[in-house]
Coordinates of C-alpha atoms in Angstrom, one line a residue:
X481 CA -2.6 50.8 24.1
X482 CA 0.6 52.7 24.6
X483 CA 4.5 51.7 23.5
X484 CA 5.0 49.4 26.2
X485 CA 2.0 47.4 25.3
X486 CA 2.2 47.5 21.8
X487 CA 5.7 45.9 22.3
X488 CA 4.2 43.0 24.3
X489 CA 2.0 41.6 21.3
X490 CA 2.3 38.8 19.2
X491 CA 0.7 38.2 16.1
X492 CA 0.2 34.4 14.8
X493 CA -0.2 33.5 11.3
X494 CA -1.1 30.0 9.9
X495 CA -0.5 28.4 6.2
X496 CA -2.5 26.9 4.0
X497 CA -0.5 23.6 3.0
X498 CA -0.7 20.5 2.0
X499 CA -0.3 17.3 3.6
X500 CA -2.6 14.6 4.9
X501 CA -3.1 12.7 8.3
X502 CA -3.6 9.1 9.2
X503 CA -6.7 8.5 10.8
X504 CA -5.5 7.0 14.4
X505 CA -7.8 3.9 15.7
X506 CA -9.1 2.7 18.5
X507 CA -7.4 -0.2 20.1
X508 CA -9.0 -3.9 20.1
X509 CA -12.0 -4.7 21.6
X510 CA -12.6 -8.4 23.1
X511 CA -15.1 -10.4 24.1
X512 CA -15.4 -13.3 26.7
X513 CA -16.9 -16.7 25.3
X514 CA -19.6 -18.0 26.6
X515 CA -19.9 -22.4 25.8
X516 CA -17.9 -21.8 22.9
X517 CA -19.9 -19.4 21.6
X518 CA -20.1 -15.4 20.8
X519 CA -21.8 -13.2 18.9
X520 CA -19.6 -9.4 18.1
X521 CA -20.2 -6.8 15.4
X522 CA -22.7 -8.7 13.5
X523 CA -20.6 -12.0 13.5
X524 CA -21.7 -15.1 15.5
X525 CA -19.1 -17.7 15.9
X526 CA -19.5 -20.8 17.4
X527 CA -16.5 -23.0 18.0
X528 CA -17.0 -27.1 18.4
X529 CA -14.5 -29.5 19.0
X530 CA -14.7 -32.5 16.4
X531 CA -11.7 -35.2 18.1
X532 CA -8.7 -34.7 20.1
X533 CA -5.3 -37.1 20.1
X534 CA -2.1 -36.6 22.3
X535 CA -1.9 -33.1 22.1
X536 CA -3.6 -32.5 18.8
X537 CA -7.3 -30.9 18.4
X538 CA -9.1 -30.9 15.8
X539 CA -12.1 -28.1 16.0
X540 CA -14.7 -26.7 13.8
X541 CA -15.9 -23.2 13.5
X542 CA -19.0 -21.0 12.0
X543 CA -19.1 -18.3 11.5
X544 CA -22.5 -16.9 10.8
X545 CA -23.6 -13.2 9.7
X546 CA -26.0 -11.8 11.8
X547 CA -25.7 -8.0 10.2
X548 CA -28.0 -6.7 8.0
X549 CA -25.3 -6.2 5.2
X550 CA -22.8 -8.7 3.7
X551 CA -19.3 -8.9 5.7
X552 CA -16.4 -7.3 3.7
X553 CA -13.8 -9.6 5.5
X554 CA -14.1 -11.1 9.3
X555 CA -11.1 -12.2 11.9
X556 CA -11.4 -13.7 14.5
X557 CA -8.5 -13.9 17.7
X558 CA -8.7 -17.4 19.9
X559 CA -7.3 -17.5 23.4
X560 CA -6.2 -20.5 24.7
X561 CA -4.4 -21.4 28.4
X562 CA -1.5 -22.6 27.2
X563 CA 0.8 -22.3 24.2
X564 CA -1.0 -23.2 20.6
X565 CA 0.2 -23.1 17.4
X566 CA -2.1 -24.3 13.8
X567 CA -0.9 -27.1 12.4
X568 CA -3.5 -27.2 9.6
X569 CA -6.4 -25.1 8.7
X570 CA -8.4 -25.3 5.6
X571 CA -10.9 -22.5 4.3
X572 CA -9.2 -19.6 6.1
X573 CA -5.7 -18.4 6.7
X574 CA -3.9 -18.2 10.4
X575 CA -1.2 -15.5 11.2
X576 CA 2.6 -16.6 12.5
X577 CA 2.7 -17.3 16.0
X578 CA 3.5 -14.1 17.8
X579 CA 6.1 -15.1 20.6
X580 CA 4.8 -12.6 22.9
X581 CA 1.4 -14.3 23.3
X582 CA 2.0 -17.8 21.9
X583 CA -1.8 -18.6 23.3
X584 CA -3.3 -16.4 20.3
X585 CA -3.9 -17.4 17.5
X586 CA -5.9 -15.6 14.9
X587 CA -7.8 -16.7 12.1
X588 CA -9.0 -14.7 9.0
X589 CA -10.9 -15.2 5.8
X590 CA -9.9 -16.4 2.3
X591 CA -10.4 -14.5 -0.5
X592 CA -13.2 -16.6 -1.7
X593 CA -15.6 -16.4 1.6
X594 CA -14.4 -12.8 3.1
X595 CA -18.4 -11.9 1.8
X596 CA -20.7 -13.6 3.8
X597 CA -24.3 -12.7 3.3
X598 CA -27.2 -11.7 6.1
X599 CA -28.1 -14.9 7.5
X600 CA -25.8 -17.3 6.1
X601 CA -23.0 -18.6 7.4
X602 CA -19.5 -20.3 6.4
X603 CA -17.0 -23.2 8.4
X604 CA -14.0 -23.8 8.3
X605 CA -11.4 -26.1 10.4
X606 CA -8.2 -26.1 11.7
X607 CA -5.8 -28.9 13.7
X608 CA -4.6 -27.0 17.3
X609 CA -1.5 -28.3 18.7
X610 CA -1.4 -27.8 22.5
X611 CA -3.8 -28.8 25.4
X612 CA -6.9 -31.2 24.3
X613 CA -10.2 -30.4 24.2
X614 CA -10.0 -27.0 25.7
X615 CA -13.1 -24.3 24.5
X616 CA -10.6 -20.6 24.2
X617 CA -12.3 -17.9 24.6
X618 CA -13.3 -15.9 21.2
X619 CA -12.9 -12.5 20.0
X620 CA -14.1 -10.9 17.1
X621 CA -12.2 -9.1 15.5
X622 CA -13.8 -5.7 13.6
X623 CA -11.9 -3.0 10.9
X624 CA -12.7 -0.6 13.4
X625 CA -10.9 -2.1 16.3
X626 CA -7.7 -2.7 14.1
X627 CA -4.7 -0.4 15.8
X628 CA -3.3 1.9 13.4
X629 CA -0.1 0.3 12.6
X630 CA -1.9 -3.1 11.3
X631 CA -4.5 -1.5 9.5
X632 CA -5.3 -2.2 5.8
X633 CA -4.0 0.8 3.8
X634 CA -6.7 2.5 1.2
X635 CA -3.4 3.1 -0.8
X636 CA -2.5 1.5 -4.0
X637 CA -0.7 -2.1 -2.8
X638 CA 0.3 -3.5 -6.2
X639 CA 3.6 -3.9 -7.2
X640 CA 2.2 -5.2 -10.5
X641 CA -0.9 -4.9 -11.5
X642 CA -2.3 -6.2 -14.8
X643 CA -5.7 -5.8 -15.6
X644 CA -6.0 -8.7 -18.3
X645 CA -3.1 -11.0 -18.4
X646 CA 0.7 -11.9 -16.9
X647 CA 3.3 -13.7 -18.4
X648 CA 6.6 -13.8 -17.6
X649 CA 9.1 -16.4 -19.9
X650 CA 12.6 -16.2 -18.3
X651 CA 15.0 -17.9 -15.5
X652 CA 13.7 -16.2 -12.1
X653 CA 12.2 -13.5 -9.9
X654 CA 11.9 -12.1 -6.6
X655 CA 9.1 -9.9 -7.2
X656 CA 9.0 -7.8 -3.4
X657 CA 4.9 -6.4 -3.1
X658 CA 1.6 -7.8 -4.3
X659 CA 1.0 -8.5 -7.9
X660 CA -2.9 -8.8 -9.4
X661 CA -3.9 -10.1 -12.7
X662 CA -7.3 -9.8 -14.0
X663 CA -7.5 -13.1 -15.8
X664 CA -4.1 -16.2 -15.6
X665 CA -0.9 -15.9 -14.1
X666 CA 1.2 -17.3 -16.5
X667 CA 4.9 -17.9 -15.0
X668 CA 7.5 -20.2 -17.2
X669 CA 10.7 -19.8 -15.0
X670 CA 12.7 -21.6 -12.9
X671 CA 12.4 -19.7 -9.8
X672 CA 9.7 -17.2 -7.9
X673 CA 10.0 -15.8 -4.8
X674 CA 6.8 -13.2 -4.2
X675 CA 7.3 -11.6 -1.3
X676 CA 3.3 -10.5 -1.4
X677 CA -0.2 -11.7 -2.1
X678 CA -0.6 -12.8 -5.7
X679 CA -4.2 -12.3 -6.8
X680 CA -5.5 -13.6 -10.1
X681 CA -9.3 -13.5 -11.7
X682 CA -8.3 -16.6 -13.1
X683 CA -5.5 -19.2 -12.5
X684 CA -2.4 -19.3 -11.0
X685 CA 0.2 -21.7 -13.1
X686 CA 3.4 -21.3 -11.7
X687 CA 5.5 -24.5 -11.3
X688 CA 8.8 -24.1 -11.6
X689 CA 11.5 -25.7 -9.3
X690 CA 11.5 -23.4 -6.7
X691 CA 8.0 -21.4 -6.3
X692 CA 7.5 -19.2 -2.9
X693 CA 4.7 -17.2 -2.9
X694 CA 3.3 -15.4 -0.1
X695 CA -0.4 -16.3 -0.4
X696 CA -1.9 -17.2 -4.0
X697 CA -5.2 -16.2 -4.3
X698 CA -7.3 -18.0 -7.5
X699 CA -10.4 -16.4 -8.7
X700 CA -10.5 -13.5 -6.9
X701 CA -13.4 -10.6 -7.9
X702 CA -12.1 -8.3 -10.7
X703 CA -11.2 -5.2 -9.5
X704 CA -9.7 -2.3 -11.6
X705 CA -6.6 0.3 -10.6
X706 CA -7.0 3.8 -9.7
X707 CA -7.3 6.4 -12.2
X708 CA -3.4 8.0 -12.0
X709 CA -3.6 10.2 -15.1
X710 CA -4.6 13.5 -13.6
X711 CA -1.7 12.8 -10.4
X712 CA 1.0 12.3 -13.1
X713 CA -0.1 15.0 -15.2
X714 CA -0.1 17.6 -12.3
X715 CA 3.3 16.3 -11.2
X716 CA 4.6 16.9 -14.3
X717 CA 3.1 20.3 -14.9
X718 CA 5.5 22.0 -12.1
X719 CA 8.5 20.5 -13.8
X720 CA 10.3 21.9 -16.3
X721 CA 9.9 20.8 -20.0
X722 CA 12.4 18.9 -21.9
X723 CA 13.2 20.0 -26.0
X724 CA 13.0 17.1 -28.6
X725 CA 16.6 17.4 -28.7
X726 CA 17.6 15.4 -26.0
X727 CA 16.8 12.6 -26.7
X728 CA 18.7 13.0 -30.1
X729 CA 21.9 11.8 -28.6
X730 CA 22.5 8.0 -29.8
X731 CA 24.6 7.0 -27.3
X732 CA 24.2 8.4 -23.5
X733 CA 20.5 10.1 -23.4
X734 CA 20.3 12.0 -19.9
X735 CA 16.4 13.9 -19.9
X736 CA 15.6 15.7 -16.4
X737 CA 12.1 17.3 -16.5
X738 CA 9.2 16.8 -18.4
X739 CA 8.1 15.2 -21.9
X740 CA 5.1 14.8 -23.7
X741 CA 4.0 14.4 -27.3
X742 CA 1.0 13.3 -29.3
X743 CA 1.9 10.2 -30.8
X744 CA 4.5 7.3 -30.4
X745 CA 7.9 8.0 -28.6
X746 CA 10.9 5.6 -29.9
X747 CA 14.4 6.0 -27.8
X748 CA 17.4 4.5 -29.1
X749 CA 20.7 4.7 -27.3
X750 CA 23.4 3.2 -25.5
X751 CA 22.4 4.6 -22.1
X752 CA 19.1 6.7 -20.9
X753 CA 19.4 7.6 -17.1
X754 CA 17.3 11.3 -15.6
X755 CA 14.7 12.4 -13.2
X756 CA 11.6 12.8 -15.9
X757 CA 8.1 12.3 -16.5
X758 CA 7.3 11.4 -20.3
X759 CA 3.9 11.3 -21.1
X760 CA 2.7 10.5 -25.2
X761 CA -0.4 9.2 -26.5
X762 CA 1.0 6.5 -28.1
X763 CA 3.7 4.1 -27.9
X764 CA 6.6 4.4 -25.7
X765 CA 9.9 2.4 -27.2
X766 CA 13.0 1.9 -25.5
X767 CA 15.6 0.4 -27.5
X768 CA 19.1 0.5 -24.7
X769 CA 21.4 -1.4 -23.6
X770 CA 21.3 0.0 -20.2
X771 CA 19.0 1.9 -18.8
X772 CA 20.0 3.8 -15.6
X773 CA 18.4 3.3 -12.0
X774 CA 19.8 7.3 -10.9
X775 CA 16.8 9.5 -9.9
X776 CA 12.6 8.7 -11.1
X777 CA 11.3 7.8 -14.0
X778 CA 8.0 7.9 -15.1
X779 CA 6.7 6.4 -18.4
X780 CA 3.1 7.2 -19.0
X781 CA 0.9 6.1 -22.2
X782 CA -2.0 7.3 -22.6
X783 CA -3.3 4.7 -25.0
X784 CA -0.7 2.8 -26.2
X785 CA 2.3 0.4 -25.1
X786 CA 5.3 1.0 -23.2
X787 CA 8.2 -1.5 -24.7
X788 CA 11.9 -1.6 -23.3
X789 CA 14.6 -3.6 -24.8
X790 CA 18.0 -4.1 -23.4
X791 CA 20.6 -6.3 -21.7
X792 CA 21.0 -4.5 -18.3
X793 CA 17.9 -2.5 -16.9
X794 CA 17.4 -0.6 -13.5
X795 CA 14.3 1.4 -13.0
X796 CA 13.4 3.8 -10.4
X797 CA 9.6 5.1 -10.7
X798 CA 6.9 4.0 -12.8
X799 CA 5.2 2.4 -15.7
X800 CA 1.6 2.9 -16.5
X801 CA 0.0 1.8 -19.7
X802 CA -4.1 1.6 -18.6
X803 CA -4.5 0.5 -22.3
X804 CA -2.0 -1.5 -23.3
X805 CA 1.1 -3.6 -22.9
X806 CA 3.9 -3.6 -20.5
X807 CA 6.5 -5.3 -22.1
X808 CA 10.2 -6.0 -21.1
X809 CA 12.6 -7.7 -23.0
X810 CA 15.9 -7.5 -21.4
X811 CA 18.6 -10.0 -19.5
X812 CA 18.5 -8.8 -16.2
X813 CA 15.5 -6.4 -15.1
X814 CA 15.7 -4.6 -11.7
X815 CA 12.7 -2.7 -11.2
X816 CA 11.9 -0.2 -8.1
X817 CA 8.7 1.2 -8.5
X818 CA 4.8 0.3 -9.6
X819 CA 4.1 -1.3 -13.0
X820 CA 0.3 -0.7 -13.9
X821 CA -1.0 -1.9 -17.3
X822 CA -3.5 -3.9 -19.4
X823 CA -1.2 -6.7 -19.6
X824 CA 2.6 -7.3 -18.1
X825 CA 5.0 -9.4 -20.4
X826 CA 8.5 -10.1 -19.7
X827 CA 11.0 -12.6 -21.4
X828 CA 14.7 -12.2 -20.7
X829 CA 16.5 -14.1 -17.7
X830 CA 16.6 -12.3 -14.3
X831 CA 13.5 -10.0 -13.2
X832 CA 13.3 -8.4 -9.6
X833 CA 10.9 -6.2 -9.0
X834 CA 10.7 -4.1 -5.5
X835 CA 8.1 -1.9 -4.3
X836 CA 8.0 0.8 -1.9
X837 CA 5.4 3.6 0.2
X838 CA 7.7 6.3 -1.4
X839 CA 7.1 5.2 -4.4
X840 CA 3.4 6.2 -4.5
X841 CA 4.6 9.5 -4.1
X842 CA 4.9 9.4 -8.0
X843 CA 1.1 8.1 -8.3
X844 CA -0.6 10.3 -5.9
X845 CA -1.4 14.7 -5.7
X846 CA -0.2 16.5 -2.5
X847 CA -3.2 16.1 -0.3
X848 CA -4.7 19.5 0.8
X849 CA -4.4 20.8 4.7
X850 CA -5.9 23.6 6.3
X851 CA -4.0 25.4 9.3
X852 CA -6.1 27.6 11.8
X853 CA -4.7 30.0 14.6
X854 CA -7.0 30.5 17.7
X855 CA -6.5 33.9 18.5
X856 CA -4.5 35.4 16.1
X857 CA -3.3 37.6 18.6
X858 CA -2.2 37.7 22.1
X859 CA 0.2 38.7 24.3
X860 CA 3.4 37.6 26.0
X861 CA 2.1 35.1 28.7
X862 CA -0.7 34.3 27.0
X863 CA -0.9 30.9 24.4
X864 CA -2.9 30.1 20.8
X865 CA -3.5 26.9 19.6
X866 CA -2.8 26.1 15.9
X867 CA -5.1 23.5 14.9
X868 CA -5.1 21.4 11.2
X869 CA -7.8 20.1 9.3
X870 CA -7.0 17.5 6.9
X871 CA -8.9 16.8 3.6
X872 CA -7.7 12.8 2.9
X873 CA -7.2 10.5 5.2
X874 CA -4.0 8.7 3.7
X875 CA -1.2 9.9 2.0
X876 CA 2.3 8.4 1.1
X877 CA 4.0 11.4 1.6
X878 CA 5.8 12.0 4.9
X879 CA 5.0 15.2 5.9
X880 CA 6.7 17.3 8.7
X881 CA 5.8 20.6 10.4
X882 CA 8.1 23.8 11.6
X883 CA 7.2 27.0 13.7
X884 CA 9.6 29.9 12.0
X885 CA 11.5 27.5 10.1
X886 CA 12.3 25.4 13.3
X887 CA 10.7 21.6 13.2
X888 CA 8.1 21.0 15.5
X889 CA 5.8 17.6 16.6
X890 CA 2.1 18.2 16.7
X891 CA -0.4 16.5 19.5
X892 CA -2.2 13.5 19.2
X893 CA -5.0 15.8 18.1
X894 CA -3.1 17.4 15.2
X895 CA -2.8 20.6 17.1
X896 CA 0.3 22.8 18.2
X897 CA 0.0 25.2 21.6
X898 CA 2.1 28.1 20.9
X899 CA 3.5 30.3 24.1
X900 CA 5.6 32.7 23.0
X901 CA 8.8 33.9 24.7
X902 CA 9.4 37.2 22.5
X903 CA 6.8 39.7 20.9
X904 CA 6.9 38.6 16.8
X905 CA 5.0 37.2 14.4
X906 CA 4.9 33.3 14.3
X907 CA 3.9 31.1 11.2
X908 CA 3.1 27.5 11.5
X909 CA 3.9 25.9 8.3
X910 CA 3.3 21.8 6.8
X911 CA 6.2 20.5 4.0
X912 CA 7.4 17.4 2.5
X913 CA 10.6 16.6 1.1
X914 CA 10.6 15.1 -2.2

């Protein structure tokens, strides 16, 4: 090829990053009624009309398993004629009316009968308030017709999570996220607004003089939390480590970077604030009277407790203690971040609690990507596709893509058509910002 030809070709490089896609879904699927009647993804539900008064009906519905494996969950969307809203149900939960189709409603399982076995079937019954006696047409409802946006996330959901016990002995909280206990919620306060799904093994006793809770859930199946050890540790590992002598300073304690140490951690001080991961084997003690909300915290125990005492306490991160005790003693707790332990305890006054998708980013390893170019050469005129190839399906982490530094949107099919303008070499990179 001679000098004017050579000066006509591009070369195209990918990057091996990391970064993970959400899987996209295909939109609902229905199906017309027939007498009341349908059968849909291994769900038969048959809808019967029990008695009708002024513009009240009262119906009863099976739902009956005709799969081969037990159902992990079932929903079910009713279509009426006219505008209908729930005025009662029992043995399964109904979503808010949605204003743009006020003749929808839909219906989905309790915690206690989401498992239906092959064969059998379940009931439950619910009061409609709009025309009488009118058979809507049914649609079944299946995990793989859920759009995107609506679907259940795979990601940790807790806000709280105790695997054997919760108690909290104070004045009130507004806990925003979904809390689990793996035996009684035990809640002596005044006031409790859970912005969330409150699941307990055992029983909920909560009753105070004000007590909103999303949906309480009572013997639900045990279920243990992810494994977050290796995630923290690797996190930690590309931060930089933090001498003893820091936290030697009795009044303001400021630690940015990474801790560890064998056995038990004690912490004494009129203020701690940083951006740090502390990770010991043993106990971790906070004795403070405030404790700083600037940057993330992690507090990790390996076996042992993680204790914080003080009168004003703001938290950004997390606290995980797989084998022991969570315990906060303090006036007035405001917590942003995931609290995972054997047990939770709290006694002070005022606890608020608020959890977020970023902060998983503290829990969970950068997925892995691969980026392809196909050719890795061409010339002016000519195009390559970049195409990526994820290794997880979901990730908290927000990731974002450039061409030569310059931000760029991928396809639906997480690929990038590249035409270039001017001979060079082009690199097609994935980040996050963190």
């Amino acid at each position: 090829m001679d000098s004017s030809n050579r000066s006509r070709y591009v070369r195209v490089a990918s990057v091996l990053l990391t970064l993970a896609i959400v899987i996209g879904l295909l939109p609902f699927r229905k199906v017309k009624a027939d007498s009341g009647s349908v059968t849909e993804n291994d769900l038969k539900i048959t809808y019967k009309t029990v008695s009708a008064w002024g513009e009240l009906t009262q119906s009863e519905v099976t739902v009956e398993n005709t799969g081969s494996k037990p159902t992990e969950g079932w929903q079910i969307e009713f279509t009426y004629a006219d505008t209908t809203t729930v005025s009662s149900i029992w043995n399964a939960v109904s979503s808010p009316l949605d204003v743009a189709s006020p003749n929808k409603i839909v219906v989905a399982n309790e915690s206690y009968n989401a498992a239906i076995k092959s064969n059998e079937k379940i009931t439950f019954g619910m009061i409609t308030q709009g025309k009488i006696n009118e058979i809507p047409e049914i649609h079944v409802i299946s995990k793989e017709d859920i759009p995107e946006e609506e679907k259940e996330s795979n990601l940790f959901t807790y806000a709280i999570f105790s695997q054997s016990g919760f108690s909290f002995q104070g004045w009130k909280s507004t806990i925003t996220g979904d809390v689990y206990t793996g035996s009684n919620f035990d809640y002596q306060g005044s006031e409790l607004n859970l912005l969330g799904n409150l699941d307990a093994v055992g029983r909920i006793n909560a009753n105070g003089y004000q007590m909103n809770i999303g949906k309480r859930n009572e013997g639900v199946k045990p279920t243990t939390a992810p494994d977050f050890a290796k995630s923290i540790e690797a996190m930690a590992s590309r931060m930089t480590p933090v001498d003893p002598s820091a936290f030697n300073d009795n009044k303001s304690i400021v630690v940015n970077g990474y801790y560890s140490q064998s056995g038990n951690l004690n912490i004494s001080g009129t203020q701690f604030s940083g951006d740090c991961v502390i990770i010991t084997d043993g106990d971790i003690t906070y004795n403070v009277d405030t404790l700083s909300g600037e940057g993330r915290v992690v507090l990790f125990s390996r076996n042992g407790n993680v204790t914080i005492n003080g009168s004003k306490i703001s938290i950004n991160g997390i606290i995980y203690a797989p084998k022991g005790s969570v315990n906060i003693n303090a006036y007035d707790t405001s917590f942003n971040g995931r609290i995972i332990a054997d047990k939770f305890n709290y006694q002070g006054s005022i606890f608020n609690a608020t959890a977020s998708e970023s902060d998983l980013e503290l829990l969970y390893e950068l997925p892995t990507i691969h980026i392809t170019a196909d050719p890795t050469s061409i010339e002016l005129g000519e195009s390559a596709i970049f195409s990526v190839v994820c290794e997880e399906e979901e990730t908290p982490y927000e990731v974002k893509f450039r061409l030569n530094g310059e931000e760029v949107e991928l396809a639906e099919d997480m690929t990038y058509t590249l035409t270039p303008e001017a001979a060079g070499e082009y690199t097609l990179e994935a980040y996050v910002e963190l």
